Coordinates of C-alpha atoms and ligand atoms in Angstrom, one line a residue:
M1 CA -0.1 -0.1 -0.2
A2 CA 1.2 3.3 -1.0
K3 CA 2.1 5.9 1.7
P4 CA -0.6 8.6 2.5
I5 CA 0.0 11.9 0.8
I6 CA 0.7 15.2 2.2
M7 CA -0.2 17.5 -0.9
T8 CA 1.0 21.3 -1.1
I9 CA -0.2 24.0 -3.5
D10 CA 1.6 27.3 -4.2
D11 CA 2.0 29.4 -7.4
E12 CA 4.9 31.1 -6.0
P13 CA 8.2 28.5 -6.8
H14 CA 10.2 29.9 -3.7
V15 CA 7.3 29.6 -1.2
L16 CA 6.3 26.1 -2.7
N17 CA 10.0 24.9 -2.5
A18 CA 10.3 26.1 1.0
I19 CA 7.2 24.5 2.5
A20 CA 7.8 21.2 0.3
R21 CA 11.4 21.0 1.9
D22 CA 10.2 21.5 5.6
L23 CA 7.2 19.0 5.0
Q24 CA 9.9 16.5 3.3
A25 CA 12.5 16.9 6.1
H26 CA 9.6 15.9 9.1
Y27 CA 7.3 13.6 7.3
A28 CA 9.0 11.8 4.4
G29 CA 9.4 8.8 6.5
D30 CA 5.4 8.1 6.7
Y31 CA 3.9 10.3 4.0
Q32 CA 4.5 11.3 0.3
I33 CA 5.0 14.8 -0.1
V34 CA 3.6 16.0 -3.3
R35 CA 3.5 19.3 -4.7
A36 CA 1.6 21.3 -7.4
G37 CA 2.2 24.8 -9.1
S38 CA -1.6 25.8 -9.2
G39 CA -5.2 24.9 -8.1
T40 CA -5.6 23.2 -11.4
E41 CA -2.7 21.1 -11.9
A42 CA -3.4 20.1 -8.2
L43 CA -6.9 19.1 -8.7
E44 CA -5.7 16.7 -11.7
A45 CA -3.3 15.0 -9.4
V46 CA -6.0 14.7 -6.9
Q47 CA -8.4 12.9 -9.5
E48 CA -5.2 10.5 -10.3
F49 CA -4.5 9.9 -6.7
K50 CA -8.4 8.7 -6.1
R51 CA -8.4 6.5 -9.1
R52 CA -5.3 4.7 -7.4
N53 CA -7.2 4.7 -4.2
T54 CA -4.3 6.7 -2.5
P55 CA -5.0 8.3 1.0
V56 CA -4.6 12.4 0.9
A57 CA -3.8 12.8 4.4
L58 CA -3.7 16.4 4.1
F59 CA -3.8 19.5 1.9
L60 CA -1.8 22.3 2.6
A61 CA -2.7 25.3 0.0
D62 CA -1.8 28.9 -0.1
Q63 CA -4.8 31.1 -0.4
R64 CA -3.3 34.0 -2.8
M65 CA -3.0 32.1 -6.5
P66 CA -4.5 34.0 -9.0
A67 CA -6.4 31.4 -11.2
M68 CA -8.2 29.6 -8.4
S69 CA -7.3 30.6 -4.6
G70 CA -6.8 27.9 -2.0
V71 CA -10.2 28.2 -0.6
E72 CA -11.6 27.2 -4.2
F73 CA -9.2 24.6 -4.6
L74 CA -10.2 23.0 -1.5
A75 CA -13.8 22.9 -1.9
Q76 CA -13.3 20.8 -5.2
A77 CA -10.7 18.5 -3.5
I78 CA -13.0 17.6 -0.7
K79 CA -15.6 16.3 -2.8
L80 CA -13.1 13.3 -3.5
Y81 CA -11.2 13.6 -0.2
P82 CA -13.8 14.8 2.3
E83 CA -12.0 13.2 5.2
S84 CA -8.3 14.9 4.4
K85 CA -7.2 17.6 6.7
K86 CA -7.2 21.0 5.0
V87 CA -5.0 23.9 5.9
L88 CA -4.9 27.2 4.4
L89 CA -1.4 29.1 3.9
T90 CA -2.1 32.7 4.3
A91 CA -1.0 36.2 4.8
Y92 CA -2.4 38.5 7.2
A93 CA -4.9 40.3 4.7
D94 CA -6.3 36.7 3.8
T95 CA -7.6 36.3 7.4
D96 CA -11.1 36.9 6.7
A97 CA -11.3 34.6 3.9
A98 CA -9.7 31.7 6.0
I99 CA -12.5 32.4 8.9
A100 CA -15.4 32.4 6.3
S101 CA -13.8 29.2 5.0
I102 CA -13.8 27.4 8.4
N103 CA -17.7 27.0 7.9
A104 CA -17.9 27.0 4.2
I105 CA -15.5 24.1 3.7
G106 CA -14.4 22.7 7.1
L107 CA -11.3 24.0 7.1
D108 CA -8.9 22.5 9.8
Y109 CA -6.5 25.5 10.2
Y110 CA -5.1 28.7 8.7
L111 CA -1.4 28.8 9.1
M112 CA 0.2 32.4 8.7
K113 CA 3.2 33.0 6.3
P114 CA 6.0 32.9 7.3
W115 CA 6.0 29.5 9.4
D116 CA 9.4 29.8 10.8
P117 CA 10.8 28.2 12.8
P118 CA 8.8 25.0 11.3
E119 CA 9.4 22.9 14.5
E120 CA 7.4 25.7 16.4
R121 CA 4.9 27.1 13.9
L122 CA 4.4 24.3 11.3
Y123 CA 5.4 20.7 12.8
P124 CA 3.1 21.2 16.0
V125 CA -0.1 22.1 14.2
L126 CA 0.2 19.5 11.3
D127 CA 1.3 16.6 13.7
D128 CA -1.9 17.1 15.6
L129 CA -3.9 17.1 12.3
L130 CA -2.3 14.3 11.3
S131 CA -2.8 12.0 14.4
D132 CA -6.6 12.6 14.3
W133 CA -6.5 11.6 10.6
L134 CA -4.9 8.6 11.3
A135 CA -7.0 7.6 14.2
N136 CA -10.4 8.1 12.2
V137 CA -9.9 7.2 8.4
P138 CA -10.1 3.4 7.7
A139 CA -7.3 1.8 5.7
P140 CA -8.4 2.3 2.0
Y141 CA -9.1 -1.3 -0.1
D142 CA -6.2 -2.0 -1.9
G143 CA -7.7 -3.8 -4.9
I144 CA -9.9 -3.4 -7.8
R145 CA -13.0 -1.2 -7.4
V146 CA -16.2 -1.5 -9.5
A147 CA -18.3 1.8 -9.6
G148 CA -21.6 1.7 -10.8
T149 CA -25.3 1.4 -10.0
L150 CA -27.5 -1.4 -8.8
W151 CA -29.7 -1.1 -11.8
S152 CA -27.2 -1.0 -14.4
A153 CA -26.9 -4.5 -16.3
T154 CA -23.3 -3.5 -17.6
S155 CA -22.3 -2.7 -13.9
H156 CA -24.1 -6.4 -13.1
K157 CA -22.3 -8.1 -15.8
V158 CA -18.8 -7.0 -14.9
K159 CA -19.4 -7.6 -11.1
D160 CA -20.5 -11.1 -11.7
F161 CA -17.5 -12.1 -14.1
L162 CA -15.1 -10.8 -11.2
A163 CA -17.1 -12.6 -8.7
R164 CA -17.4 -16.0 -10.9
S165 CA -13.7 -15.5 -11.8
Q166 CA -12.6 -15.5 -7.8
I167 CA -11.3 -11.8 -8.4
A168 CA -11.9 -9.7 -5.3
Y169 CA -13.2 -6.2 -6.0
Q170 CA -14.9 -3.6 -3.9
W171 CA -18.3 -2.5 -5.1
L172 CA -19.1 1.3 -5.0
D173 CA -22.7 2.1 -5.4
I174 CA -22.6 5.7 -6.8
E175 CA -26.2 6.4 -5.8
R176 CA -24.9 6.3 -2.1
D177 CA -21.8 7.4 -2.3
S178 CA -20.9 10.7 -3.4
Q179 CA -17.2 10.8 -3.5
A180 CA -17.6 7.5 -6.1
L181 CA -19.9 9.6 -8.0
A182 CA -17.5 12.5 -8.4
L183 CA -14.7 10.3 -9.1
V184 CA -16.7 8.3 -11.8
E185 CA -17.9 11.6 -13.3
A186 CA -14.3 13.1 -13.4
T187 CA -13.3 9.9 -15.2
T188 CA -15.9 9.4 -17.7
G189 CA -16.1 13.3 -18.4
G190 CA -19.7 13.4 -17.0
Q191 CA -20.7 10.6 -19.6
P192 CA -23.3 8.3 -18.3
R193 CA -21.5 5.2 -19.2
L194 CA -21.1 2.3 -16.1
P195 CA -19.4 0.6 -14.5
V196 CA -16.1 2.3 -14.3
V197 CA -13.5 0.0 -13.0
F198 CA -10.6 1.6 -11.3
F199 CA -7.3 -0.4 -10.8
P200 CA -4.9 -0.2 -7.8
D201 CA -2.2 1.6 -10.2
G202 CA -4.5 4.3 -11.0
S203 CA -5.5 3.0 -14.7
T204 CA -9.4 2.5 -15.4
L205 CA -11.5 0.8 -17.7
V206 CA -15.2 2.4 -18.3
D207 CA -17.7 -0.1 -19.4
P208 CA -15.5 -2.7 -20.7
S209 CA -16.1 -5.9 -22.5
L210 CA -15.5 -9.0 -20.5
R211 CA -12.5 -9.8 -22.8
K212 CA -10.7 -6.6 -21.8
L213 CA -11.5 -6.9 -18.1
A214 CA -10.1 -10.7 -18.4
D215 CA -7.0 -9.3 -20.3
R216 CA -6.6 -6.2 -17.8
V217 CA -6.6 -8.6 -14.7
G218 CA -4.1 -11.0 -16.4
M219 CA -6.3 -14.1 -16.9
P220 CA -5.4 -16.0 -20.4
T221 CA -7.4 -15.0 -23.4
Q222 CA -5.4 -16.1 -26.1
A223 CA -4.1 -19.2 -27.0
V224 CA -0.7 -20.2 -26.7
Q225 CA 0.0 -23.2 -28.9
P226 CA -0.3 -23.4 -32.2
F227 CA -2.2 -26.6 -32.4
Y228 CA -4.0 -28.9 -29.8
D229 CA -4.9 -32.7 -29.7
L230 CA -8.3 -31.4 -28.1
I231 CA -10.0 -28.4 -28.1
I232 CA -13.0 -28.2 -25.4
I233 CA -15.7 -25.5 -26.0
G234 CA -17.1 -24.7 -22.5
A235 CA -15.6 -24.7 -19.0
G236 CA -18.3 -26.1 -17.2
P237 CA -18.2 -29.2 -15.2
A238 CA -17.9 -31.4 -18.2
G239 CA -15.6 -29.2 -20.3
L240 CA -13.2 -28.8 -16.9
A241 CA -13.3 -32.8 -16.4
A242 CA -12.2 -33.4 -19.7
A243 CA -9.6 -30.9 -19.4
V244 CA -8.4 -32.3 -16.4
Y245 CA -7.8 -35.9 -17.6
A246 CA -6.9 -35.0 -21.0
A247 CA -4.2 -32.7 -20.1
S248 CA -3.0 -35.5 -17.2
E249 CA -2.9 -38.0 -19.9
G250 CA -0.5 -35.7 -22.0
L251 CA -3.0 -34.3 -24.6
R252 CA -2.4 -30.7 -25.8
T253 CA -5.6 -29.1 -24.2
I254 CA -7.3 -26.2 -24.4
V255 CA -10.6 -25.2 -22.7
I256 CA -12.5 -22.1 -24.1
E257 CA -14.8 -20.8 -22.2
R258 CA -17.3 -17.6 -23.2
D259 CA -17.8 -16.2 -19.8
A260 CA -16.2 -17.0 -16.4
A261 CA -15.2 -20.6 -15.9
G262 CA -17.9 -22.9 -13.9
G263 CA -20.9 -23.0 -16.0
Q264 CA -24.1 -23.6 -14.5
A265 CA -22.5 -25.3 -11.7
G266 CA -20.7 -22.3 -10.6
T267 CA -23.6 -20.2 -10.3
S268 CA -25.0 -22.5 -7.8
A269 CA -24.9 -21.5 -4.2
R270 CA -24.4 -24.9 -2.8
I271 CA -24.3 -28.1 -4.5
E272 CA -25.5 -30.9 -1.8
N273 CA -25.3 -33.9 -4.0
Y274 CA -21.9 -34.2 -5.6
L275 CA -19.8 -37.0 -4.5
G276 CA -17.2 -36.5 -1.7
F277 CA -18.3 -33.3 -0.3
P278 CA -20.8 -34.1 3.0
Q279 CA -21.4 -30.7 3.7
G280 CA -22.1 -29.5 0.1
I281 CA -19.8 -27.2 -2.1
S282 CA -20.4 -23.9 -3.4
G283 CA -20.4 -23.6 -7.4
A284 CA -17.4 -21.2 -6.9
D285 CA -15.5 -23.4 -4.6
L286 CA -16.0 -26.3 -7.0
T287 CA -14.8 -24.2 -9.9
R288 CA -11.7 -23.0 -8.2
R289 CA -10.8 -26.3 -7.5
A290 CA -11.3 -27.6 -10.9
M291 CA -9.6 -24.6 -12.6
T292 CA -6.3 -25.2 -10.6
Q293 CA -6.5 -28.6 -11.3
A294 CA -7.0 -28.3 -14.8
K295 CA -4.1 -25.5 -15.1
R296 CA -1.9 -27.4 -12.8
L297 CA -2.0 -30.5 -15.1
G298 CA -1.0 -28.5 -18.2
A299 CA -4.3 -27.4 -19.8
E300 CA -4.7 -24.0 -20.9
V301 CA -8.1 -22.3 -20.0
L302 CA -9.0 -19.1 -22.0
T303 CA -12.0 -17.3 -20.2
A304 CA -14.1 -14.2 -22.0
Q305 CA -13.6 -15.8 -25.2
E306 CA -16.7 -17.3 -27.1
V307 CA -16.7 -20.0 -30.0
V308 CA -18.5 -18.8 -32.8
G309 CA -18.0 -21.6 -35.6
L310 CA -16.4 -25.0 -36.0
R311 CA -14.9 -26.2 -39.5
I312 CA -13.9 -29.6 -40.6
E313 CA -10.7 -29.8 -42.7
D314 CA -9.7 -33.5 -43.7
S315 CA -8.6 -34.6 -40.2
Y316 CA -8.5 -30.9 -38.8
R317 CA -10.7 -29.4 -36.8
I318 CA -10.7 -25.6 -36.7
V319 CA -12.5 -23.5 -34.2
T320 CA -13.4 -19.7 -34.8
L321 CA -13.6 -17.1 -31.8
D322 CA -15.5 -14.4 -32.0
D323 CA -12.0 -12.1 -32.1
G324 CA -12.0 -13.9 -35.5
S325 CA -8.9 -15.8 -34.5
E326 CA -8.8 -19.6 -35.2
L327 CA -7.7 -22.6 -33.1
N328 CA -6.6 -25.8 -34.8
G329 CA -6.9 -29.5 -33.3
H330 CA -7.8 -32.7 -34.0
A331 CA -10.6 -33.4 -31.8
V332 CA -13.1 -31.1 -30.5
L333 CA -15.3 -31.6 -27.1
V334 CA -18.6 -29.5 -27.6
A335 CA -19.2 -29.2 -23.7
T336 CA -21.3 -25.9 -23.7
G337 CA -24.0 -26.9 -21.6
V338 CA -27.6 -25.3 -21.5
K339 CA -29.0 -21.7 -20.8
V340 CA -31.9 -20.4 -19.1
R341 CA -35.1 -20.1 -21.1
E342 CA -36.2 -16.7 -21.4
L343 CA -39.4 -15.3 -20.0
D344 CA -41.1 -13.0 -22.2
V345 CA -43.0 -10.5 -19.8
P346 CA -44.2 -7.2 -20.6
G347 CA -42.1 -4.8 -19.2
M348 CA -39.3 -6.9 -18.2
E349 CA -36.4 -6.7 -21.0
P350 CA -35.0 -3.4 -20.0
L351 CA -34.8 -4.7 -16.3
I352 CA -32.6 -7.7 -17.3
G353 CA -29.3 -7.1 -15.1
A354 CA -31.0 -4.4 -13.3
S355 CA -33.0 -6.2 -10.8
V356 CA -34.3 -9.0 -13.0
Y357 CA -32.0 -11.6 -13.2
Y358 CA -31.3 -15.0 -14.5
G359 CA -29.9 -17.6 -12.4
A360 CA -28.8 -16.8 -8.7
A361 CA -27.0 -13.8 -9.7
S362 CA -25.0 -14.5 -6.4
S363 CA -23.0 -11.1 -6.7
E364 CA -26.2 -9.1 -6.1
A365 CA -28.0 -10.9 -3.4
V366 CA -26.3 -8.9 -0.8
N367 CA -27.9 -5.7 -2.8
Y368 CA -31.3 -7.1 -1.6
Q369 CA -30.6 -6.8 2.2
G370 CA -34.2 -6.4 3.8
R371 CA -36.0 -6.3 0.4
R372 CA -38.8 -8.2 -1.1
V373 CA -37.8 -10.7 -3.9
F374 CA -39.5 -12.9 -6.0
V375 CA -37.8 -16.5 -7.6
I376 CA -39.7 -18.0 -10.4
G377 CA -39.2 -21.7 -11.0
A378 CA -40.1 -25.0 -9.5
A379 CA -36.8 -27.1 -10.0
N380 CA -34.0 -27.8 -7.8
S381 CA -32.0 -24.8 -9.0
A382 CA -35.0 -22.2 -7.9
G383 CA -34.7 -24.0 -4.5
Q384 CA -31.3 -23.1 -3.9
G385 CA -31.7 -19.8 -5.2
A386 CA -34.5 -19.1 -2.9
M387 CA -32.5 -20.7 0.1
F388 CA -29.7 -18.3 -0.9
L389 CA -31.3 -15.1 -1.2
S390 CA -33.1 -15.9 2.1
R391 CA -30.1 -15.1 3.8
Y392 CA -30.4 -11.6 2.7
A393 CA -33.8 -10.5 1.4
S394 CA -36.5 -10.0 4.4
E395 CA -39.1 -12.0 2.2
V396 CA -38.6 -14.4 -0.5
T397 CA -41.6 -15.7 -2.8
I398 CA -41.3 -18.6 -5.0
L399 CA -43.6 -18.6 -7.6
I400 CA -44.7 -21.8 -9.2
R401 CA -47.3 -22.7 -12.1
G402 CA -48.2 -26.0 -10.7
D403 CA -50.0 -26.5 -7.2
S404 CA -47.0 -27.8 -5.3
L405 CA -43.3 -28.4 -5.4
T406 CA -43.1 -32.1 -4.9
K407 CA -43.2 -33.2 -8.3
S408 CA -40.2 -31.1 -9.3
M409 CA -37.8 -30.4 -6.5
S410 CA -35.7 -32.9 -4.4
R411 CA -36.8 -33.6 -0.8
Y412 CA -34.2 -32.1 1.1
L413 CA -34.8 -28.5 -0.7
I414 CA -38.4 -28.5 -0.1
D415 CA -37.7 -29.3 3.6
Q416 CA -35.0 -26.6 4.2
I417 CA -37.5 -24.5 2.4
E418 CA -40.5 -25.2 4.8
R419 CA -38.1 -24.6 7.8
T420 CA -37.1 -21.2 6.5
E421 CA -39.6 -18.3 7.9
N422 CA -38.9 -15.8 5.3
I423 CA -39.5 -18.0 2.0
S424 CA -43.1 -18.7 0.9
V425 CA -44.4 -20.4 -2.1
R426 CA -46.8 -19.1 -4.3
A427 CA -48.6 -22.0 -6.5
N428 CA -50.6 -21.5 -9.5
S429 CA -49.1 -18.3 -10.0
E430 CA -47.7 -16.8 -13.2
V431 CA -46.0 -13.6 -13.9
T432 CA -47.9 -11.6 -16.5
A433 CA -46.7 -8.3 -16.2
V434 CA -43.5 -6.2 -14.5
S435 CA -43.1 -2.2 -13.9
G436 CA -40.3 -0.2 -12.8
S437 CA -38.7 2.5 -14.7
H438 CA -34.6 2.0 -13.7
H439 CA -35.6 -0.7 -11.8
L440 CA -38.3 -3.2 -10.9
E441 CA -41.1 -1.7 -8.8
T442 CA -43.9 -4.0 -9.1
I443 CA -44.9 -7.3 -10.4
T444 CA -48.5 -8.4 -11.7
L445 CA -49.5 -12.2 -10.9
K446 CA -52.0 -14.1 -12.0
N447 CA -53.9 -17.0 -10.4
N448 CA -54.1 -19.6 -13.1
L449 CA -56.9 -21.4 -11.5
T450 CA -59.3 -18.5 -11.1
D451 CA -57.4 -16.1 -13.6
E452 CA -57.5 -13.3 -11.0
T453 CA -54.4 -10.9 -10.8
E454 CA -52.5 -8.9 -8.3
T455 CA -50.1 -6.5 -8.6
V456 CA -47.8 -6.5 -5.7
P457 CA -44.6 -4.5 -4.9
A458 CA -41.4 -6.0 -5.8
D459 CA -37.8 -5.0 -5.6
A460 CA -36.4 -8.1 -7.8
I461 CA -36.8 -11.0 -9.7
F462 CA -34.7 -14.1 -9.7
I463 CA -35.9 -16.4 -12.8
F464 CA -34.8 -20.1 -13.2
I465 CA -37.3 -21.8 -15.5
G466 CA -35.6 -24.5 -17.5
A467 CA -33.0 -24.6 -20.3
V468 CA -32.2 -24.2 -23.8
P469 CA -29.0 -26.1 -25.4
C470 CA -26.0 -24.1 -26.3
S471 CA -25.4 -25.7 -29.5
D472 CA -26.0 -23.0 -32.3
I473 CA -22.3 -23.2 -33.2
V474 CA -22.6 -26.6 -34.4
A475 CA -26.0 -26.3 -36.2
G476 CA -25.6 -27.7 -39.6
I477 CA -22.5 -29.4 -38.8
V478 CA -23.3 -32.3 -36.3
E479 CA -27.0 -33.7 -36.0
R480 CA -29.1 -32.4 -33.1
S481 CA -32.6 -33.3 -32.0
D482 CA -35.7 -31.5 -32.7
T483 CA -34.9 -29.4 -29.5
G484 CA -31.4 -28.5 -30.4
F485 CA -29.5 -31.4 -28.0
I486 CA -26.6 -32.8 -29.8
L487 CA -26.9 -36.4 -30.7
T488 CA -24.0 -39.0 -29.9
G489 CA -23.0 -42.6 -30.4
P490 CA -26.2 -44.8 -30.4
D491 CA -28.6 -42.0 -30.5
L492 CA -27.3 -41.5 -34.1
K493 CA -28.1 -44.7 -35.5
R494 CA -31.4 -45.0 -37.6
E495 CA -32.8 -48.3 -38.1
G496 CA -29.5 -49.7 -37.0
H497 CA -27.5 -47.4 -39.8
P498 CA -24.6 -45.0 -38.8
P499 CA -25.8 -41.3 -39.5
R500 CA -25.8 -39.6 -42.8
N501 CA -22.4 -38.6 -44.1
W502 CA -20.7 -41.0 -41.7
T503 CA -17.9 -42.5 -43.7
L504 CA -16.1 -44.9 -41.1
K505 CA -16.3 -48.5 -40.7
R506 CA -16.6 -48.1 -37.3
D507 CA -19.8 -46.9 -35.5
P508 CA -19.4 -43.4 -33.6
F509 CA -18.2 -43.5 -30.4
L510 CA -20.5 -43.5 -27.1
L511 CA -20.0 -39.5 -27.2
E512 CA -18.9 -39.0 -30.6
T513 CA -21.4 -36.7 -32.6
S514 CA -22.0 -37.2 -36.4
V515 CA -18.8 -35.7 -37.2
P516 CA -15.8 -38.1 -36.1
G517 CA -13.3 -36.4 -34.0
V518 CA -16.1 -34.1 -32.6
F519 CA -17.6 -35.2 -29.6
A520 CA -20.3 -33.9 -27.0
A521 CA -20.5 -34.2 -23.1
G522 CA -22.7 -33.1 -20.6
D523 CA -25.9 -30.9 -20.5
V524 CA -25.6 -30.3 -24.1
R525 CA -25.9 -33.9 -25.2
H526 CA -29.3 -35.5 -26.0
G527 CA -30.9 -37.7 -23.4
V528 CA -28.4 -37.0 -20.5
V529 CA -29.4 -36.3 -16.6
R530 CA -28.4 -33.0 -16.0
R531 CA -26.4 -33.0 -12.9
V532 CA -22.9 -32.0 -12.2
A533 CA -21.7 -35.6 -11.7
S534 CA -23.2 -36.7 -14.8
A535 CA -21.3 -34.0 -16.6
V536 CA -18.0 -34.6 -14.9
G537 CA -18.4 -38.3 -15.7
Q538 CA -19.0 -37.8 -19.1
G539 CA -16.3 -35.3 -19.5
A540 CA -13.7 -38.0 -18.0
V541 CA -15.1 -40.8 -20.2
C542 CA -14.9 -38.7 -23.3
V543 CA -11.5 -38.5 -23.0
S544 CA -10.6 -41.9 -23.5
F545 CA -12.7 -42.0 -26.9
V546 CA -10.8 -39.1 -27.6
H547 CA -7.6 -41.2 -27.4
A548 CA -9.1 -44.0 -29.5
Y549 CA -9.9 -41.2 -32.2
L550 CA -6.5 -39.7 -32.2
E551 CA -4.9 -43.2 -32.9
T552 CA -6.6 -43.2 -36.3
V553 CA -5.4 -39.6 -37.5
Ligands
FAD1 C1 -28.7 -22.6 -10.1 C2 -27.9 -24.2 -10.7 C3 -28.0 -25.0 -9.4 C4 -27.8 -26.5 -9.7 N1 -27.6 -27.3 -8.7 C5 -27.1 -28.5 -8.9 C6 -26.7 -29.6 -7.8 O1 -27.2 -29.2 -7.0 N2 -26.6 -30.9 -8.3 C7 -26.1 -31.0 -9.6 O2 -26.0 -32.3 -9.7 N3 -26.5 -30.3 -10.7 C8 -27.0 -28.9 -10.4 N4 -26.9 -28.1 -11.3 C9 -27.1 -28.5 -12.7 C10 -25.7 -28.9 -13.0 O3 -25.1 -27.2 -12.7 C11 -25.6 -28.9 -14.5 O4 -25.7 -30.2 -15.0 C12 -24.1 -28.8 -14.8 O5 -23.3 -27.8 -14.9 C13 -23.8 -29.1 -16.4 O6 -22.4 -29.1 -16.7 P1 -21.9 -28.7 -18.4 O7 -20.5 -28.7 -18.2 O8 -22.6 -29.9 -19.4 O9 -22.6 -27.3 -18.5 P2 -22.5 -26.1 -17.8 O10 -22.4 -26.0 -16.9 O11 -23.9 -25.3 -18.5 O12 -21.4 -25.4 -18.9 C14 -21.4 -24.7 -20.0 C15 -20.4 -23.9 -20.6 O13 -20.0 -23.5 -22.0 C16 -19.9 -22.0 -21.7 N5 -20.1 -21.9 -23.4 C17 -21.5 -22.1 -24.2 N6 -21.4 -21.8 -25.1 C18 -20.3 -21.4 -25.5 C19 -19.5 -20.9 -26.5 N7 -20.0 -20.7 -27.7 N8 -18.2 -20.5 -26.7 C20 -17.4 -20.7 -25.2 N9 -18.1 -21.4 -24.1 C21 -19.3 -21.5 -24.6 C22 -20.7 -21.7 -20.8 O14 -20.6 -20.3 -20.7 C23 -20.8 -22.6 -19.7 O15 -19.7 -21.9 -18.9 C24 -27.6 -27.0 -11.1 C25 -27.9 -26.0 -12.2 C26 -27.9 -24.5 -11.8 C27 -28.2 -23.6 -12.9

């Protein structure tokens, strides 16, 4: 952590040099002494300190500066550093201005020129102010800070990515924190673009793409090798399990993930049924362990890189990324999972990511402390989401279309929900409309037995309503079911015959698609049990078929 700053501002070089020399002599061990020749120059520096989150302990400004007086400078500087001590350097004639500014800007002291000898007239005053400052100002946060509003979808996206990538950050809500607002305005020139990400070195990113952000925080986004034995698309449980086995068995392996690693499992607050974790494990923890294991064994994992196409050229499988780059390999595993089905309700679209969320949105839950939230869905993921949200929200209402949870949710979760006082289940209910200008304000519910509607206040909605496969990138290349799930192995056979265009003498391997050397595993596959253990098992098993395939190319 950088030393706190004492800043002195004076337009007369000989006065500036003299005061800086005296400050240096007494305070250089514990503070950085920074000097500026004008109020404007000083304000620019102050904005830079704030971007770096470097504390400023004290401003010592000369009142008599032609372009911007000391008081005018201090009035601006305290918008970013209200807790810093403010001292005005004055001549006798400035006394009235100094006294007036005690009330106007909370001036801590005015110091008459000359201040000689400093041991008597300067240091005792400043020592006292600095010890007061030290006692009352908490140490600043030393990491990445994200400033935005709770209602900005782009802020949510950035927070979610950092949280899911296990990168610590501090959230600054500019609607509640005037210093953060001033800093954002100074950085964006007043443009309404959010979030602003502040890094400890003073650099910033305004409304960054996930790739820019990933690059900036040092996460790999570009492939290192020119060629891979196995290219895995998707870093959910299936993709990461395949990476662990493939890399550990010596295959040149890369995983490409469009978001943060972890897949759906990574968004789960607690996975209770994965073998070997008797207390359950959070999706974030499982992901962290799997990522560490895959990388330790030699797999490359790129995040914030979306695969947009797959091409087959002889024995090469060529994967195109959305930045236009291509990766070449012998075998490809499609482990792209499923994504939530979107809910089409009037008024909802503009609120997505800003109080209406798909999935648990764990980085947001804390913002709904003491508020009223709704969970839509009746499966386990909705139950887990409701349990998680009940730690923060005052009321969690689960909306289900059917008359009970018993057909769709595991018993252990139903029991937990029943035991949780602030969760209620509203059966036979559908959302027919939502409203709110910047964030959700009301939700309209229809009872589908009586057709009666009711509009109630709501602070947030979390949606868990089933899934559609992420298989568009292989549409027209490999065979899929009517609903878009990828067909593999025996599912490809029609009346005992291999798939159309299949030229090999052997049948497709268990997890192989209708294109040799292109495999699928996990939730994106047709007919699977959609569970973490199932995805992990398929990812692991798939690697033995990849070996068998590689022997033939
Ligand atoms: C909230 C929630 C809670 C759950 N709880 C449990 C539980 O308790 N127990 C249990 O067994 N199961 C649970 N599940 C189900 C389980 O998480 C899934 O079955 C499992 O994650 C499937 O793994 P997967 O690797 O096949 O796919 P996913 O987890 O969906 O991962 C696929 C990955 O591929 C990426 N991707 C997609 N398209 C592309 C592309 N074009 N380019 C690059 N990357 C791409 C996605 O971003 C994603 O990260 C839960 C699911 C949810 C949503």
